[in-house]
Amino acid sequence: MKDKRVVVTGGAGFIGSHLVQELLRLGNEVVVIDTLLRGNKLPSEVMKQIEFHKTDVTNFEEMLRLTKGADIIYHFAAILGVDIVADNPIETMETEVNGMQSVANAAIENGIESIIYASTSGIYGHVAMESSVNEEILVDPRTSYAMAKRYNEIYLASLHEEKGIDSVALRFFNIYGVRQDNRMVIPRFIEQAAAGRPLTVYGTGKQTRDFTYVSDAVKASILLAEDVKGFEIYNIANEREKTIGELAVEIKELMNSSSEITFIDAPKKRYDYEVGRRYGSSEKLFAQTGYKPDTELKEGLTALLEMSK
Ligand code: UDP
């Protein structure tokens, strides 16, 4: 992608900020829309190169005004993080549903080519217990967050049918990298290991996740925007399963930390969100773009630790 005018909602967030940097590097004009609710993860030199608006995506008038002349919208603004979502289920859903409506209506009125939407692998719920999941499998959204993301996928599919808007939904699998905050497990373990505090593994630590490096996720997100037709869903997964226990050991070793690894009960509010196994297939992504996430966890963690110094 080059010479496009690209709007990124949630561009000051973790994945959004990495996406913005890559879009700039490729020679695009970038407009960021973000409430800065969780702070601004965009480095100051990047702020100088973009058009920035502190606005809520649910504000339709503002979205209409700010997306004029754009070619593509990346709609990445969301309320997320298990603890925050569990405490604010209604606000989470409202931001998702109302935000998507306002983004979509602005896109229609302004004749924007396509919408790239950040969905979630959380939509799969417990269906990944037997094998890795592909986009065809019946999903199992159980939380306000996953349900609202699934609703928006269906909304985008319907929007194509009724209004001809082309779009893509990206089901991200546990993305990690520099600038992620400690709502998520990897930055939490790194913070604990750095402070010499115990690494708090929840439950048996046998639950698995498919940790995907943020630069790989951004690369996939940009490649998929090249040729958007109809409505399609893509997993963005590393296709490698790691248990949380293994993750703790890996981080402790890479950091030469003397921290203990403790196994404790997960906070009660996480119970609905906890799944025993989650890993995905990126075959569909590969078939479309010739690329799939290829950074192994150890390599990604090493890069992340180096950049955090
Ligand atoms: N986790 C953990 N200790 C922590 C935080 C998280 O063992 O201090 C586990 C959590 O139970 C889950 C996994 O790490 O199985 C990933 O959690 P995260 O909140 O990063 O993402 P999720 O996959 O739940 O959306």
XYZ file of C-alpha atoms and ligand atoms in Angstrom:
334
model
C 0.000 0.000 0.000
C 1.343 3.409 -0.999
C 0.072 6.945 -1.584
C -3.248 6.233 0.082
C -5.064 8.361 2.621
C -5.681 5.956 5.470
C -7.781 6.526 8.579
C -6.823 4.431 11.611
C -9.274 4.458 14.510
C -7.551 3.345 17.694
C -4.284 4.415 16.060
C -2.814 5.453 19.415
C -3.359 1.965 20.849
C -1.016 -0.996 20.806
C -1.630 -2.644 17.423
C -2.886 0.623 15.914
C 0.322 2.498 16.707
C 2.446 -0.178 15.019
C 0.131 -0.122 12.016
C 0.385 3.676 11.760
C 4.185 3.532 11.743
C 4.244 0.930 8.996
C 1.674 2.797 6.877
C 3.834 5.926 7.119
C 6.984 3.993 6.241
C 5.287 2.694 3.099
C 4.450 6.246 2.019
C 0.823 6.750 3.008
C -0.962 9.712 4.544
C -2.338 8.703 7.937
C -5.214 10.143 9.949
C -5.513 8.808 13.505
C -8.752 8.937 15.479
C -8.451 7.936 19.122
C -9.948 8.924 22.478
C -6.571 8.389 24.203
C -8.488 6.587 26.932
C -5.480 4.333 27.545
C -2.878 6.982 26.731
C -0.991 7.587 23.526
C 1.372 4.870 22.314
C 2.441 6.816 19.244
C 6.037 8.045 19.533
C 6.364 11.842 19.340
C 8.226 11.748 16.009
C 5.285 9.810 14.544
C 2.770 12.329 15.916
C 4.505 14.982 13.782
C 3.875 12.988 10.616
C 0.171 12.261 11.030
C -3.127 14.068 11.315
C -4.407 13.350 14.810
C -7.942 13.766 16.188
C -8.968 13.046 19.763
C -12.497 11.854 19.103
C -14.745 8.936 19.925
C -15.633 6.639 17.013
C -19.244 6.634 18.159
C -19.494 10.331 17.185
C -20.929 9.997 13.682
C -20.706 13.695 12.715
C -17.015 13.717 13.559
C -16.371 10.443 11.761
C -18.125 11.782 8.688
C -16.023 14.929 8.716
C -12.696 13.246 9.467
C -12.957 10.389 6.972
C -13.685 12.644 3.976
C -11.233 11.936 1.180
C -9.910 8.731 2.778
C -9.305 5.598 0.679
C -9.356 3.044 3.490
C -10.440 2.904 7.131
C -8.744 0.607 9.622
C -11.266 0.380 12.436
C -9.106 -0.729 15.378
C -10.625 1.346 18.197
C -12.040 -0.871 20.950
C -12.301 -1.367 24.666
C -10.310 -4.477 25.502
C -8.392 -6.390 28.129
C -10.191 -9.101 30.094
C -10.262 -7.154 33.370
C -11.562 -3.937 31.833
C -14.147 -5.694 29.671
C -15.370 -7.836 32.559
C -15.956 -4.671 34.622
C -17.610 -2.768 31.746
C -19.536 -5.246 29.564
C -22.174 -2.777 28.389
C -19.763 0.018 27.568
C -17.632 -2.503 25.658
C -20.562 -3.591 23.516
C -21.822 -0.062 22.950
C -18.428 1.134 21.789
C -18.197 -1.815 19.400
C -21.675 -1.656 17.951
C -22.190 2.120 17.855
C -18.602 2.665 16.755
C -18.980 0.307 13.823
C -22.251 1.905 12.784
C -20.782 5.354 12.729
C -17.616 4.219 10.920
C -19.643 2.275 8.357
C -22.117 5.089 7.710
C -19.293 7.576 7.310
C -17.599 5.184 4.857
C -20.798 4.869 2.821
C -21.436 8.626 2.691
C -17.838 9.398 1.806
C -17.533 6.643 -0.799
C -14.593 4.933 0.934
C -13.262 1.795 -0.781
C -12.914 -0.530 2.158
C -12.976 -1.107 5.899
C -10.445 -3.303 7.680
C -11.823 -4.267 11.060
C -9.978 -5.612 14.107
C -12.039 -8.582 15.274
C -10.763 -11.186 17.724
C -9.879 -14.857 18.056
C -11.918 -14.646 21.282
C -14.892 -15.313 18.999
C -13.869 -18.984 18.879
C -14.511 -19.403 22.605
C -14.115 -23.066 23.500
C -14.226 -24.553 20.007
C -10.454 -24.786 19.695
C -10.139 -27.632 22.180
C -9.605 -30.340 19.551
C -7.496 -28.684 16.911
C -6.446 -25.377 15.467
C -9.330 -23.281 14.218
C -9.972 -21.974 10.724
C -12.490 -19.341 9.674
C -15.109 -21.926 8.630
C -15.616 -23.456 12.035
C -18.754 -22.634 14.012
C -17.852 -19.921 16.492
C -18.642 -19.685 20.181
C -18.580 -16.078 21.413
C -19.419 -16.047 25.120
C -18.425 -12.631 26.353
C -19.726 -9.143 25.649
C -16.495 -8.375 23.840
C -16.496 -11.473 21.622
C -20.226 -11.230 20.984
C -20.004 -7.602 19.881
C -17.044 -8.394 17.619
C -19.016 -11.248 16.041
C -22.039 -8.985 15.617
C -19.842 -6.498 13.776
C -18.527 -9.206 11.461
C -22.090 -10.044 10.503
C -22.911 -6.355 10.206
C -20.027 -5.920 7.747
C -21.172 -8.939 5.746
C -24.668 -7.450 5.558
C -23.295 -4.072 4.651
C -21.674 -5.615 1.626
C -24.959 -7.214 0.592
C -27.002 -4.046 1.035
C -24.580 -1.204 0.345
C -21.708 -2.770 -1.565
C -19.015 -1.801 0.959
C -16.001 -4.135 0.833
C -14.450 -5.168 4.103
C -12.227 -7.562 5.970
C -12.377 -8.740 9.586
C -9.091 -9.732 11.198
C -9.284 -12.293 13.978
C -6.132 -11.513 15.910
C -4.572 -14.279 18.013
C -2.853 -12.954 21.167
C -0.755 -10.230 19.586
C 2.321 -9.106 21.535
C 5.180 -6.675 21.105
C 6.700 -3.487 22.394
C 4.336 -0.855 23.911
C 1.654 -3.354 24.933
C 0.472 -2.608 28.447
C 0.248 -5.022 31.309
C -3.402 -5.900 30.857
C -2.040 -8.784 28.744
C -0.001 -11.728 29.933
C 3.344 -11.135 28.191
C 3.952 -7.576 29.454
C 2.706 -8.688 32.894
C 5.226 -11.529 33.102
C 8.021 -9.260 31.820
C 7.181 -6.623 34.425
C 7.073 -9.254 37.182
C 10.347 -10.843 36.056
C 12.074 -7.439 35.867
C 10.953 -6.574 39.397
C 11.990 -9.970 40.796
C 8.370 -10.637 41.754
C 6.735 -14.055 41.169
C 5.330 -14.702 37.709
C 1.630 -15.285 38.345
C 0.494 -18.194 36.187
C -3.273 -18.650 36.434
C -4.610 -22.155 37.022
C -2.482 -25.100 35.938
C -0.607 -23.085 33.318
C -1.529 -25.800 30.798
C -3.880 -23.489 28.897
C -2.434 -22.582 25.506
C -2.344 -19.492 23.353
C -1.039 -18.780 19.862
C 1.179 -15.738 20.429
C 1.567 -13.630 17.300
C 4.199 -10.916 16.932
C 2.803 -7.456 16.308
C 4.951 -6.685 13.227
C 3.650 -9.881 11.605
C 0.067 -8.887 12.439
C 0.628 -5.444 10.928
C 2.197 -6.910 7.796
C -0.810 -9.194 7.335
C -3.235 -6.317 7.972
C -1.614 -4.246 5.241
C -1.313 -7.064 2.693
C -4.984 -7.913 3.147
C -5.990 -4.327 2.363
C -4.488 -4.598 -1.129
C -7.401 -6.486 -2.599
C -10.605 -6.272 -0.574
C -13.656 -7.722 -2.267
C -16.977 -8.556 -0.644
C -16.583 -9.480 3.002
C -13.920 -11.877 4.256
C -12.680 -13.025 7.646
C -9.031 -13.901 8.217
C -7.253 -15.425 11.170
C -4.002 -13.687 12.027
C -2.282 -16.469 13.925
C 1.262 -17.695 14.371
C 0.082 -21.329 14.177
C 2.222 -22.299 17.165
C 0.744 -23.268 20.496
C 2.468 -22.398 23.781
C 1.252 -23.169 27.261
C 1.213 -20.260 29.707
C 3.516 -22.287 31.963
C 6.037 -22.577 29.107
C 5.668 -18.874 28.403
C 6.565 -18.034 32.007
C 9.693 -20.231 31.863
C 10.733 -18.740 28.522
C 10.425 -15.146 29.783
C 12.197 -15.909 33.042
C 15.096 -17.541 31.178
C 15.418 -14.862 28.502
C 15.556 -12.208 31.222
C 17.880 -14.179 33.512
C 15.386 -13.447 36.235
C 15.482 -15.015 39.684
C 11.695 -14.670 40.034
C 9.699 -17.700 41.085
C 6.860 -19.010 38.961
C 3.682 -19.335 41.046
C 0.445 -21.069 40.108
C -2.576 -19.217 41.478
C -6.316 -19.134 40.853
C -7.312 -16.671 38.166
C -9.329 -13.706 39.442
C -13.024 -14.687 39.473
C -14.032 -12.160 36.849
C -11.770 -13.878 34.323
C -13.643 -17.183 34.538
C -16.027 -16.532 31.645
C -13.123 -15.419 29.510
C -10.735 -18.255 30.187
C -10.345 -20.875 27.472
C -8.144 -23.962 27.745
C -6.784 -23.836 24.271
C -6.569 -21.296 21.498
C -4.579 -21.628 18.347
C -5.373 -20.850 14.785
C -4.739 -21.624 11.167
C -3.481 -18.804 8.948
C -3.924 -20.854 5.767
C -6.606 -18.554 4.388
C -4.381 -15.526 4.962
C -1.536 -17.361 3.223
C -3.704 -18.329 0.253
C -4.747 -14.694 -0.206
C -1.403 -12.934 0.383
C 1.387 -15.529 0.168
C 2.313 -14.551 3.722
C 1.611 -15.773 7.216
C 3.039 -14.755 10.596
C 6.470 -16.307 10.888
C 8.143 -14.922 14.009
C 8.657 -17.624 16.620
C 7.812 -16.704 20.194
C 11.434 -16.763 21.370
C 12.520 -14.518 18.510
C 9.632 -12.090 19.127
C 10.257 -11.983 22.872
C 13.960 -11.346 22.287
C 13.158 -8.439 19.954
C 10.609 -7.072 22.398
C 13.042 -7.232 25.335
C 15.758 -5.567 23.263
C 13.412 -2.731 22.284
C 12.214 -2.274 25.865
C 15.748 -1.521 27.128
N -2.562 -15.234 32.434
C -1.804 -15.710 33.512
N -1.324 -14.815 34.417
C -1.549 -13.470 34.319
C -2.307 -12.984 33.230
C -2.809 -13.904 32.316
O -1.584 -16.920 33.638
O -1.044 -12.726 35.185
C -3.081 -16.197 31.444
C -4.579 -16.122 31.292
O -5.190 -16.922 32.260
C -4.780 -16.623 29.866
C -3.492 -16.223 29.152
O -2.551 -15.886 30.174
O -4.902 -18.031 29.837
C -3.650 -15.032 28.227
O -4.258 -13.992 28.932
P -4.475 -12.542 28.327
O -5.296 -11.753 29.301
O -3.160 -11.963 27.914
O -5.276 -12.804 26.964
P -6.590 -13.717 26.643
O -6.091 -14.835 25.809
O -7.187 -14.172 27.945
O -7.466 -12.791 25.878
